[in-house]
CSV table of C-alpha atoms and ligand atoms in Angstrom, one decimal:
chain,number,residue,atom,x,y,z
A,1,MET,CA,55.2,-64.8,218.6
A,2,LYS,CA,55.8,-64.6,214.9
A,3,ILE,CA,52.1,-65.1,214.2
A,4,LYS,CA,51.2,-62.5,216.8
A,5,ASN,CA,53.5,-60.0,215.2
A,6,GLY,CA,52.0,-60.8,211.8
A,7,ILE,CA,48.5,-60.2,213.1
A,8,LEU,CA,49.5,-56.9,214.7
A,9,ALA,CA,51.1,-55.8,211.5
A,10,VAL,CA,47.8,-56.6,209.6
A,11,ILE,CA,45.8,-54.6,212.2
A,12,ALA,CA,48.2,-51.7,211.9
A,13,ALA,CA,48.0,-51.8,208.2
A,14,LEU,CA,44.3,-51.9,208.2
A,15,ALA,CA,44.3,-48.9,210.6
A,16,ALA,CA,46.6,-47.1,208.3
A,17,GLY,CA,44.1,-47.3,205.5
A,18,HIS,CA,45.3,-50.3,203.5
A,19,VAL,CA,42.3,-52.2,202.3
A,20,SER,CA,43.3,-55.8,203.0
A,21,ALA,CA,46.3,-58.0,203.4
A,22,ALA,CA,47.5,-59.5,200.2
A,23,THR,CA,50.3,-61.5,198.7
A,24,LEU,CA,52.2,-59.8,196.0
A,25,ARG,CA,54.4,-61.6,193.5
A,26,LEU,CA,57.6,-59.8,192.7
A,27,GLU,CA,60.2,-60.5,190.1
A,28,CYS,CA,63.4,-58.6,190.8
A,29,GLY,CA,66.2,-60.3,189.0
A,30,ALA,CA,68.0,-63.5,189.0
A,31,PRO,CA,69.0,-65.0,192.3
A,32,GLY,CA,72.2,-63.5,193.6
A,33,PRO,CA,73.4,-60.3,195.2
A,34,GLY,CA,70.8,-58.2,193.4
A,35,GLN,CA,67.9,-60.3,194.4
A,36,ASP,CA,69.1,-60.5,198.0
A,37,VAL,CA,69.0,-56.8,198.5
A,38,CYS,CA,65.7,-56.5,196.7
A,39,MET,CA,64.2,-59.2,199.0
A,40,THR,CA,65.4,-57.3,202.1
A,41,SER,CA,63.6,-54.1,201.1
A,42,ALA,CA,60.5,-55.8,199.8
A,43,LYS,CA,60.1,-57.7,203.1
A,44,GLU,CA,60.5,-54.4,204.9
A,45,TRP,CA,57.6,-53.1,202.9
A,46,ALA,CA,55.5,-56.2,203.6
A,47,LYS,CA,56.1,-55.9,207.3
A,48,LYS,CA,55.2,-52.3,207.4
A,49,THR,CA,52.0,-52.7,205.4
A,50,GLY,CA,50.9,-56.1,206.7
A,51,ASN,CA,51.1,-57.8,203.3
A,52,GLU,CA,53.2,-60.6,202.0
A,53,VAL,CA,55.7,-60.8,199.1
A,54,GLN,CA,56.7,-63.8,197.1
A,55,PHE,CA,59.7,-63.9,194.8
A,56,VAL,CA,59.5,-65.2,191.3
A,57,ALA,CA,62.9,-66.4,190.1
A,58,THR,CA,64.0,-65.6,186.6
A,59,PRO,CA,66.9,-66.7,184.3
A,60,ASN,CA,70.2,-64.8,184.4
A,61,ASP,CA,70.4,-63.2,180.9
A,62,SER,CA,68.2,-60.2,180.4
A,63,ASN,CA,66.9,-61.5,177.0
A,64,GLU,CA,65.8,-64.7,178.6
A,65,GLN,CA,64.1,-62.8,181.4
A,66,LEU,CA,62.2,-60.9,178.7
A,67,ALA,CA,61.1,-64.1,176.9
A,68,LEU,CA,59.8,-65.5,180.2
A,69,LEU,CA,57.9,-62.3,181.1
A,70,GLN,CA,56.5,-62.0,177.6
A,71,GLN,CA,55.2,-65.5,177.9
A,72,LEU,CA,53.6,-64.8,181.3
A,73,LEU,CA,52.2,-61.4,180.4
A,74,GLY,CA,51.2,-62.5,176.9
A,75,SER,CA,48.8,-65.0,178.5
A,76,GLY,CA,47.3,-62.3,180.7
A,77,SER,CA,48.6,-64.2,183.8
A,78,ASP,CA,48.2,-62.7,187.2
A,79,LYS,CA,51.1,-64.7,188.5
A,80,ILE,CA,53.2,-61.6,188.7
A,81,ASP,CA,52.4,-58.2,190.2
A,82,VAL,CA,55.6,-56.3,190.2
A,83,LEU,CA,58.4,-56.8,187.7
A,84,GLN,CA,61.8,-55.5,187.1
A,85,ILE,CA,62.2,-54.3,183.5
A,86,ASP,CA,65.4,-53.5,181.6
A,87,VAL,CA,65.9,-49.9,180.3
A,88,VAL,CA,65.4,-51.2,176.7
A,89,TRP,CA,62.0,-52.8,177.3
A,90,PRO,CA,59.4,-50.1,177.8
A,91,GLY,CA,58.6,-50.0,174.1
A,92,ILE,CA,58.4,-53.9,174.0
A,93,LEU,CA,56.1,-54.3,177.1
A,94,ALA,CA,54.1,-51.0,176.7
A,95,ASN,CA,50.8,-52.8,176.4
A,96,GLN,CA,51.2,-55.0,179.4
A,97,LEU,CA,52.1,-52.5,182.1
A,98,LEU,CA,50.0,-50.3,184.3
A,99,ASP,CA,50.3,-46.5,184.1
A,100,LEU,CA,51.9,-45.5,187.4
A,101,LYS,CA,51.1,-41.7,187.1
A,102,PRO,CA,48.0,-42.0,189.3
A,103,TYR,CA,50.0,-43.6,192.1
A,104,SER,CA,53.4,-41.7,191.9
A,105,LYS,CA,52.3,-38.4,193.4
A,106,GLY,CA,55.0,-36.8,191.2
A,107,ALA,CA,57.8,-38.8,192.8
A,108,GLU,CA,59.3,-39.4,189.4
A,109,LYS,CA,60.4,-35.7,189.3
A,110,GLN,CA,63.2,-36.6,191.7
A,111,HIS,CA,64.8,-39.0,189.2
A,112,PHE,CA,66.9,-38.4,186.1
A,113,ALA,CA,64.6,-36.8,183.6
A,114,SER,CA,66.1,-38.9,180.7
A,115,ILE,CA,65.2,-42.1,182.4
A,116,VAL,CA,61.7,-41.0,183.3
A,117,ALA,CA,61.3,-40.0,179.6
A,118,ASN,CA,62.5,-43.5,178.6
A,119,ASP,CA,59.9,-45.1,181.0
A,120,THR,CA,57.1,-42.9,179.6
A,121,VAL,CA,55.4,-44.3,176.5
A,122,GLY,CA,52.4,-42.6,174.9
A,123,GLY,CA,52.1,-40.3,178.0
A,124,LYS,CA,52.0,-43.2,180.4
A,125,LEU,CA,54.5,-43.7,183.2
A,126,LEU,CA,55.1,-47.4,182.6
A,127,ALA,CA,57.8,-47.9,185.3
A,128,MET,CA,59.7,-46.1,188.0
A,129,PRO,CA,63.5,-45.8,187.6
A,130,TRP,CA,65.3,-48.1,190.1
A,131,TYR,CA,69.0,-48.1,189.2
A,132,ILE,CA,71.2,-47.2,186.3
A,133,ASP,CA,74.2,-48.9,185.0
A,134,THR,CA,77.0,-48.2,182.5
A,135,GLY,CA,79.8,-50.3,181.3
A,136,MET,CA,83.0,-49.6,183.3
A,137,MET,CA,86.6,-50.9,183.1
A,138,TYR,CA,87.8,-52.7,186.3
A,139,TYR,CA,91.5,-53.3,186.7
A,140,ARG,CA,94.0,-54.7,189.1
A,141,LYS,CA,95.7,-51.7,190.7
A,142,ASP,CA,98.4,-53.9,192.3
A,143,LEU,CA,99.4,-55.4,188.9
A,144,LEU,CA,99.5,-52.1,187.1
A,145,ASP,CA,101.7,-50.8,189.9
A,146,LYS,CA,104.0,-53.8,189.8
A,147,TYR,CA,104.6,-53.3,186.1
A,148,HIS,CA,104.8,-49.5,186.4
A,149,LEU,CA,102.0,-49.1,183.9
A,150,LYS,CA,99.6,-46.2,183.6
A,151,ALA,CA,95.8,-46.8,183.3
A,152,PRO,CA,95.4,-47.2,179.5
A,153,THR,CA,93.2,-44.6,177.6
A,154,THR,CA,92.8,-46.4,174.2
A,155,TRP,CA,91.9,-50.0,173.4
A,156,ASP,CA,95.4,-50.4,171.8
A,157,GLU,CA,97.1,-49.3,175.0
A,158,MET,CA,94.8,-51.6,177.0
A,159,THR,CA,95.6,-54.5,174.7
A,160,ALA,CA,99.4,-53.9,175.0
A,161,ALA,CA,99.3,-53.5,178.8
A,162,ALA,CA,97.1,-56.6,179.2
A,163,LYS,CA,99.5,-58.7,177.0
A,164,LYS,CA,102.6,-57.5,178.8
A,165,MET,CA,101.2,-58.4,182.3
A,166,GLN,CA,99.7,-61.7,181.1
A,167,ASP,CA,103.0,-62.8,179.6
A,168,ALA,CA,105.2,-61.7,182.5
A,169,GLU,CA,102.9,-63.2,185.1
A,170,ARG,CA,102.6,-66.5,183.2
A,171,THR,CA,106.4,-66.7,182.9
A,172,ALA,CA,106.5,-66.2,186.7
A,173,GLY,CA,104.2,-69.2,187.1
A,174,ASN,CA,100.8,-67.5,187.4
A,175,ASP,CA,99.6,-69.5,184.4
A,176,LYS,CA,95.9,-69.0,184.8
A,177,LEU,CA,96.1,-65.2,184.4
A,178,TRP,CA,94.3,-63.6,181.5
A,179,GLY,CA,94.6,-60.0,180.3
A,180,TYR,CA,91.0,-59.1,179.7
A,181,VAL,CA,87.6,-60.6,180.4
A,182,TRP,CA,84.2,-59.3,179.2
A,183,GLN,CA,80.8,-60.4,177.9
A,184,GLY,CA,81.1,-62.4,174.7
A,185,ARG,CA,78.1,-64.8,174.8
A,186,ALA,CA,75.5,-64.3,172.1
A,187,TYR,CA,73.0,-62.3,174.2
A,188,GLU,CA,71.9,-58.8,175.2
A,189,GLY,CA,75.1,-58.3,177.2
A,190,LEU,CA,77.2,-58.7,174.0
A,191,THR,CA,75.1,-56.0,172.4
A,192,CYS,CA,76.1,-53.7,175.3
A,193,ASP,CA,79.8,-54.5,175.0
A,194,ALA,CA,79.9,-54.3,171.2
A,195,LEU,CA,77.9,-51.0,171.2
A,196,GLU,CA,80.7,-49.6,173.4
A,197,TRP,CA,83.4,-50.7,171.0
A,198,VAL,CA,81.6,-49.4,167.9
A,199,SER,CA,80.7,-46.1,169.6
A,200,SER,CA,84.2,-45.6,170.9
A,201,PHE,CA,85.5,-45.8,167.3
A,202,ASN,CA,82.8,-43.2,166.3
A,203,GLY,CA,81.0,-46.0,164.5
A,204,GLY,CA,77.5,-44.9,165.6
A,205,THR,CA,74.7,-46.6,167.5
A,206,ILE,CA,73.5,-49.4,165.1
A,207,VAL,CA,70.3,-47.4,164.2
A,208,ASP,CA,70.5,-43.7,164.7
A,209,PRO,CA,67.9,-41.7,166.7
A,210,LYS,CA,66.2,-40.7,163.5
A,211,GLY,CA,65.7,-44.3,162.5
A,212,LYS,CA,68.5,-44.7,159.9
A,213,VAL,CA,70.4,-48.0,160.0
A,214,THR,CA,74.0,-46.9,160.3
A,215,ILE,CA,75.9,-50.0,161.4
A,216,SER,CA,77.6,-50.9,158.1
A,217,ASN,CA,80.6,-48.5,158.3
A,218,PRO,CA,84.4,-48.8,158.4
A,219,ASN,CA,84.7,-47.6,162.0
A,220,ALA,CA,82.2,-50.2,163.2
A,221,ALA,CA,84.1,-52.9,161.3
A,222,LYS,CA,87.4,-51.7,162.9
A,223,ALA,CA,85.8,-51.9,166.3
A,224,LEU,CA,84.7,-55.5,165.9
A,225,ASP,CA,88.1,-56.4,164.4
A,226,THR,CA,89.8,-55.0,167.5
A,227,ALA,CA,87.7,-57.1,169.8
A,228,ALA,CA,88.0,-60.3,167.7
A,229,LYS,CA,91.8,-60.1,168.1
A,230,TRP,CA,91.4,-60.4,171.9
A,231,VAL,CA,89.8,-63.8,171.7
A,232,GLY,CA,92.4,-66.5,172.4
A,233,THR,CA,95.2,-63.9,173.0
A,234,ILE,CA,94.4,-61.7,176.0
A,235,SER,CA,91.0,-63.2,176.6
A,236,PRO,CA,90.2,-66.9,177.0
A,237,LYS,CA,88.3,-68.5,174.1
A,238,ALA,CA,85.6,-69.2,176.7
A,239,VAL,CA,84.8,-65.5,176.7
A,240,LEU,CA,82.6,-66.3,173.8
A,241,ASN,CA,80.3,-67.8,176.3
A,242,PHE,CA,80.8,-65.4,179.1
A,243,SER,CA,78.0,-63.2,180.6
A,244,GLU,CA,78.6,-60.7,183.4
A,245,GLU,CA,78.9,-63.3,186.1
A,246,GLU,CA,81.4,-65.6,184.3
A,247,ALA,CA,83.6,-62.6,183.7
A,248,ARG,CA,83.3,-61.5,187.3
A,249,GLY,CA,84.1,-65.1,188.5
A,250,VAL,CA,87.5,-65.1,186.6
A,251,PHE,CA,88.4,-61.5,187.7
A,252,GLN,CA,87.3,-62.0,191.3
A,253,SER,CA,89.4,-65.1,191.7
A,254,GLY,CA,92.4,-63.1,190.7
A,255,ASN,CA,92.8,-64.5,187.2
A,256,ALA,CA,92.4,-61.3,185.1
A,257,VAL,CA,94.0,-57.9,184.9
A,258,PHE,CA,91.1,-56.0,183.2
A,259,MET,CA,87.4,-56.6,183.2
A,260,ARG,CA,84.5,-54.9,181.6
A,261,ASN,CA,81.4,-55.0,183.8
A,262,TRP,CA,78.6,-53.0,185.4
A,263,PRO,CA,78.8,-51.2,188.8
A,264,TYR,CA,77.2,-54.1,190.8
A,265,ALA,CA,80.5,-56.0,190.5
A,266,TRP,CA,82.3,-53.4,192.7
A,267,SER,CA,80.6,-54.3,196.0
A,268,VAL,CA,80.8,-58.1,195.5
A,269,MET,CA,84.5,-57.9,194.7
A,270,ASN,CA,85.3,-55.8,197.7
A,271,GLN,CA,83.4,-58.0,200.2
A,272,ASP,CA,85.4,-59.7,203.0
A,273,GLY,CA,86.9,-62.9,201.7
A,274,SER,CA,87.1,-61.7,198.1
A,275,PRO,CA,90.6,-62.5,196.7
A,276,VAL,CA,90.8,-59.1,195.0
A,277,LYS,CA,89.4,-57.0,197.9
A,278,GLY,CA,91.1,-53.6,197.9
A,279,LYS,CA,93.1,-54.3,194.8
A,280,VAL,CA,90.6,-53.1,192.2
A,281,GLY,CA,90.5,-49.8,190.4
A,282,VAL,CA,87.8,-48.5,188.1
A,283,MET,CA,88.1,-46.3,185.1
A,284,MET,CA,86.3,-45.3,181.9
A,285,LEU,CA,86.3,-47.8,179.1
A,286,PRO,CA,89.1,-47.0,176.6
A,287,LYS,CA,88.7,-44.9,173.5
A,288,GLY,CA,88.9,-46.3,170.0
A,289,GLY,CA,92.2,-44.6,169.2
A,290,ASN,CA,93.2,-41.0,169.8
A,291,GLY,CA,90.3,-39.7,167.6
A,292,GLY,CA,87.8,-42.0,169.3
A,293,ARG,CA,85.9,-41.5,172.5
A,294,HIS,CA,85.2,-43.1,175.9
A,295,ALA,CA,81.8,-44.8,175.4
A,296,ALA,CA,79.8,-46.6,178.0
A,297,THR,CA,76.4,-48.3,177.2
A,298,LEU,CA,73.5,-47.1,179.3
A,299,GLY,CA,71.9,-49.9,181.2
A,300,GLY,CA,69.6,-50.1,184.1
A,301,TRP,CA,66.4,-51.4,185.5
A,302,GLN,CA,63.0,-50.1,186.4
A,303,LEU,CA,60.1,-51.4,188.4
A,304,ALA,CA,56.7,-51.8,186.8
A,305,VAL,CA,53.3,-53.2,187.7
A,306,SER,CA,51.6,-55.8,185.5
A,307,ARG,CA,48.3,-54.8,183.9
A,308,TYR,CA,46.9,-58.1,185.1
A,309,SER,CA,47.8,-57.7,188.7
A,310,LYS,CA,44.7,-58.2,191.0
A,311,ASN,CA,46.2,-55.7,193.5
A,312,PRO,CA,47.4,-52.8,191.4
A,313,LYS,CA,47.2,-50.2,194.1
A,314,LEU,CA,49.3,-52.3,196.5
A,315,ALA,CA,51.7,-53.2,193.8
A,316,ALA,CA,52.2,-49.6,192.9
A,317,ASP,CA,52.8,-48.8,196.6
A,318,LEU,CA,55.5,-51.5,196.7
A,319,VAL,CA,57.1,-50.0,193.5
A,320,MET,CA,57.1,-46.5,195.0
A,321,TYR,CA,58.7,-47.8,198.2
A,322,LEU,CA,61.4,-49.8,196.4
A,323,THR,CA,62.3,-46.9,194.1
A,324,SER,CA,62.3,-44.3,197.0
A,325,ALA,CA,65.5,-42.4,197.9
A,326,GLN,CA,65.8,-44.3,201.2
A,327,VAL,CA,65.8,-47.7,199.5
A,328,GLN,CA,68.1,-46.5,196.6
A,329,LYS,CA,70.6,-45.3,199.2
A,330,TYR,CA,70.6,-48.7,201.0
A,331,ARG,CA,71.1,-50.5,197.6
A,332,ALA,CA,73.9,-48.1,196.6
A,333,ILE,CA,75.8,-48.7,199.8
A,334,LYS,CA,75.1,-52.4,200.2
A,335,ALA,CA,75.4,-53.6,196.6
A,336,SER,CA,76.7,-50.6,194.5
A,337,PHE,CA,73.6,-50.1,192.5
A,338,ASN,CA,73.7,-46.6,191.0
A,339,PRO,CA,70.8,-44.5,192.1
A,340,THR,CA,68.5,-42.9,189.6
A,341,ILE,CA,68.0,-39.9,191.9
A,342,PRO,CA,70.8,-37.3,191.1
A,343,ALA,CA,70.8,-35.8,194.6
A,344,LEU,CA,72.0,-39.2,196.0
A,345,TYR,CA,75.3,-38.8,194.1
A,346,GLN,CA,76.2,-36.1,196.7
A,347,ASP,CA,75.4,-38.4,199.6
A,348,LYS,CA,78.6,-38.9,201.7
A,349,ASP,CA,77.8,-42.5,202.8
A,350,ILE,CA,77.2,-43.5,199.2
A,351,ILE,CA,80.5,-41.9,198.0
A,352,LYS,CA,82.4,-43.6,200.8
A,353,ALA,CA,81.1,-47.0,199.9
A,354,SER,CA,81.4,-46.7,196.1
A,355,PRO,CA,83.8,-43.8,195.3
A,356,PHE,CA,83.5,-44.5,191.6
A,357,MET,CA,79.9,-43.2,191.7
A,358,ALA,CA,81.1,-39.7,192.2
A,359,GLU,CA,84.3,-40.1,190.1
A,360,LEU,CA,82.5,-41.5,187.1
A,361,TYR,CA,79.4,-39.4,187.4
A,362,PRO,CA,80.0,-37.7,184.0
A,363,THR,CA,80.2,-41.2,182.4
A,364,PHE,CA,76.8,-42.1,183.8
A,365,ALA,CA,75.3,-38.8,182.7
A,366,SER,CA,76.6,-39.2,179.1
A,367,ALA,CA,76.2,-42.9,178.6
A,368,VAL,CA,75.2,-44.3,175.1
A,369,PRO,CA,71.7,-45.6,174.9
A,370,ARG,CA,70.9,-48.6,172.8
A,371,PRO,CA,68.5,-47.9,169.9
A,372,SER,CA,65.4,-49.0,171.8
A,373,THR,CA,63.3,-45.9,171.6
A,374,VAL,CA,63.4,-45.7,167.9
A,375,THR,CA,63.0,-49.5,167.3
A,376,ALA,CA,60.4,-49.8,170.1
A,377,SER,CA,58.6,-53.1,170.1
A,378,LYS,CA,61.2,-54.6,167.8
A,379,TYR,CA,64.2,-53.7,169.8
A,380,ASN,CA,64.9,-57.2,170.9
A,381,GLN,CA,65.0,-58.5,167.3
A,382,VAL,CA,67.3,-55.7,166.3
A,383,SER,CA,69.6,-56.5,169.2
A,384,ASN,CA,69.4,-60.2,168.5
A,385,GLN,CA,70.6,-59.6,164.9
A,386,PHE,CA,73.4,-57.3,166.1
A,387,TRP,CA,74.7,-59.7,168.8
A,388,ASN,CA,74.7,-62.7,166.4
A,389,ALA,CA,76.6,-60.8,163.7
A,390,THR,CA,79.1,-59.6,166.3
A,391,HIS,CA,79.4,-63.2,167.7
A,392,ASP,CA,80.1,-64.5,164.2
A,393,VAL,CA,83.0,-62.0,163.8
A,394,LEU,CA,84.4,-62.7,167.3
A,395,SER,CA,84.4,-66.5,166.7
A,396,GLY,CA,86.1,-66.1,163.3
A,397,ASN,CA,83.1,-67.3,161.3
A,398,ALA,CA,82.6,-64.0,159.4
A,399,LYS,CA,84.6,-61.0,158.3
A,400,SER,CA,83.5,-57.8,160.0
A,401,ALA,CA,82.7,-55.7,156.9
A,402,GLU,CA,80.7,-58.5,155.3
A,403,ALA,CA,78.9,-59.3,158.5
A,404,LEU,CA,77.9,-55.7,159.0
A,405,ALA,CA,76.8,-55.2,155.4
A,406,GLN,CA,74.5,-58.2,155.9
A,407,LEU,CA,73.3,-56.9,159.2
A,408,ASP,CA,72.5,-53.6,157.6
A,409,GLY,CA,70.2,-55.4,155.1
A,410,ALA,CA,68.6,-57.5,157.8
A,411,LEU,CA,67.8,-54.5,160.0
A,412,LYS,CA,66.4,-52.5,157.0
A,413,ARG,CA,64.1,-55.5,156.2
A,414,LEU,CA,63.0,-55.7,159.8
A,415,SER,CA,62.1,-52.0,159.9
A,416,PRO,CA,58.6,-50.8,158.8
A,417,SER,CA,59.8,-49.1,155.6
A,418,GLY,CA,63.6,-49.5,155.2
A,419,SER,CA,64.2,-47.1,158.0
A,420,TRP,CA,62.7,-46.9,161.5
A,421,LYS,CA,60.8,-43.6,161.3
B,1,GLC,C1,72.7,-55.1,182.8
B,1,GLC,C2,72.1,-53.8,182.4
B,1,GLC,C3,71.0,-54.0,181.4
B,1,GLC,C4,71.5,-54.9,180.2
B,1,GLC,C5,72.1,-56.2,180.7
B,1,GLC,C6,72.8,-57.0,179.6
B,1,GLC,O1,71.8,-55.8,183.6
B,1,GLC,O2,71.6,-53.1,183.5
B,1,GLC,O3,70.5,-52.8,180.9
B,1,GLC,O4,70.5,-55.1,179.3
B,1,GLC,O5,73.1,-55.9,181.7
B,1,GLC,O6,73.3,-58.1,180.1
């Protein structure tokens, strides 16, 4: 029966004008909730068009995914047709990706213009926007209520509230409880968290949009000092090796009051069986003092077609399907992936499933980009230097002002002429 259905699908696809059945290899994130929803939609496309899809697994951390993809694409391998790329990679992978303009029929016009601009390099549309992310603060509504605390607006208020609840709960026997969990491992995720701290203290964005290295400044140092004090006090020392999923693991099992994470965590934490289901609130990340601002790093993923794909037309068709409004709506409801199509933020079903998408819309629209446009193909090296300097400060191996002064020198040396433009 299965075989018969398959044959029928192929005949239908041929009749619909698709040239021939093919197997497309698709990389859409590390195994987990993200890959599951991706697989569902990709299989739908395969069934509809009479083709097949195979999934290529990748490591968890985005910088490790990049290393793997660079290795594959660098050797001109056709082992991958469609790939998921981070918002900071278009400049890095520009030469390896197909221009999607001839296939998109203008569909990109439905998406946020800033993301489309980010995905366009040298006039080529290198990827289609798939979902956006920004850092958000999750908190335990039930614990804040219990201790009659308001949602904090500055990092100092958050630190004090976290400490108060951690101490009181531990005294009451809840000895595994931590105040705050976040991403402290030396990897791309730490760059995102640390950019938020720095920017919230008005310390800039590492390299400014004009190409000037700005990271060595007192506000940035203050931001890193603030975070370093959390380690071992309101955050477990192990946070220095946490990525998104380790932080979520602690928070979801009920062992943290506050957590910095991306939107995807919302749906998993509210699934049946989750110990924190219905107890979680979401707010903007705190400001760096009263003169500071709420800053959330812009993240997100796009879908692209490898230049070495043997089936570029079909691969582009798959990308267009997966990034369509219909699939983005499904993903927003099922797995709280923020759409890249502004119109979907008014969709009632999406708002019902993930109310924060409407509530935090201004945060998504004004998120802080990492300096990937200006540093282009060298972004990963810039970020690597930044996360290492930050990690040194967090682990007590360096003083913030000195670490940032050294970083400033290193980033200038890495740039083409002491600045990036
Ligand atoms: C999320 C973001 C991505 C970022 C990564 C860092 O996946 O969407 O942009 O680079 O986290 O861990």
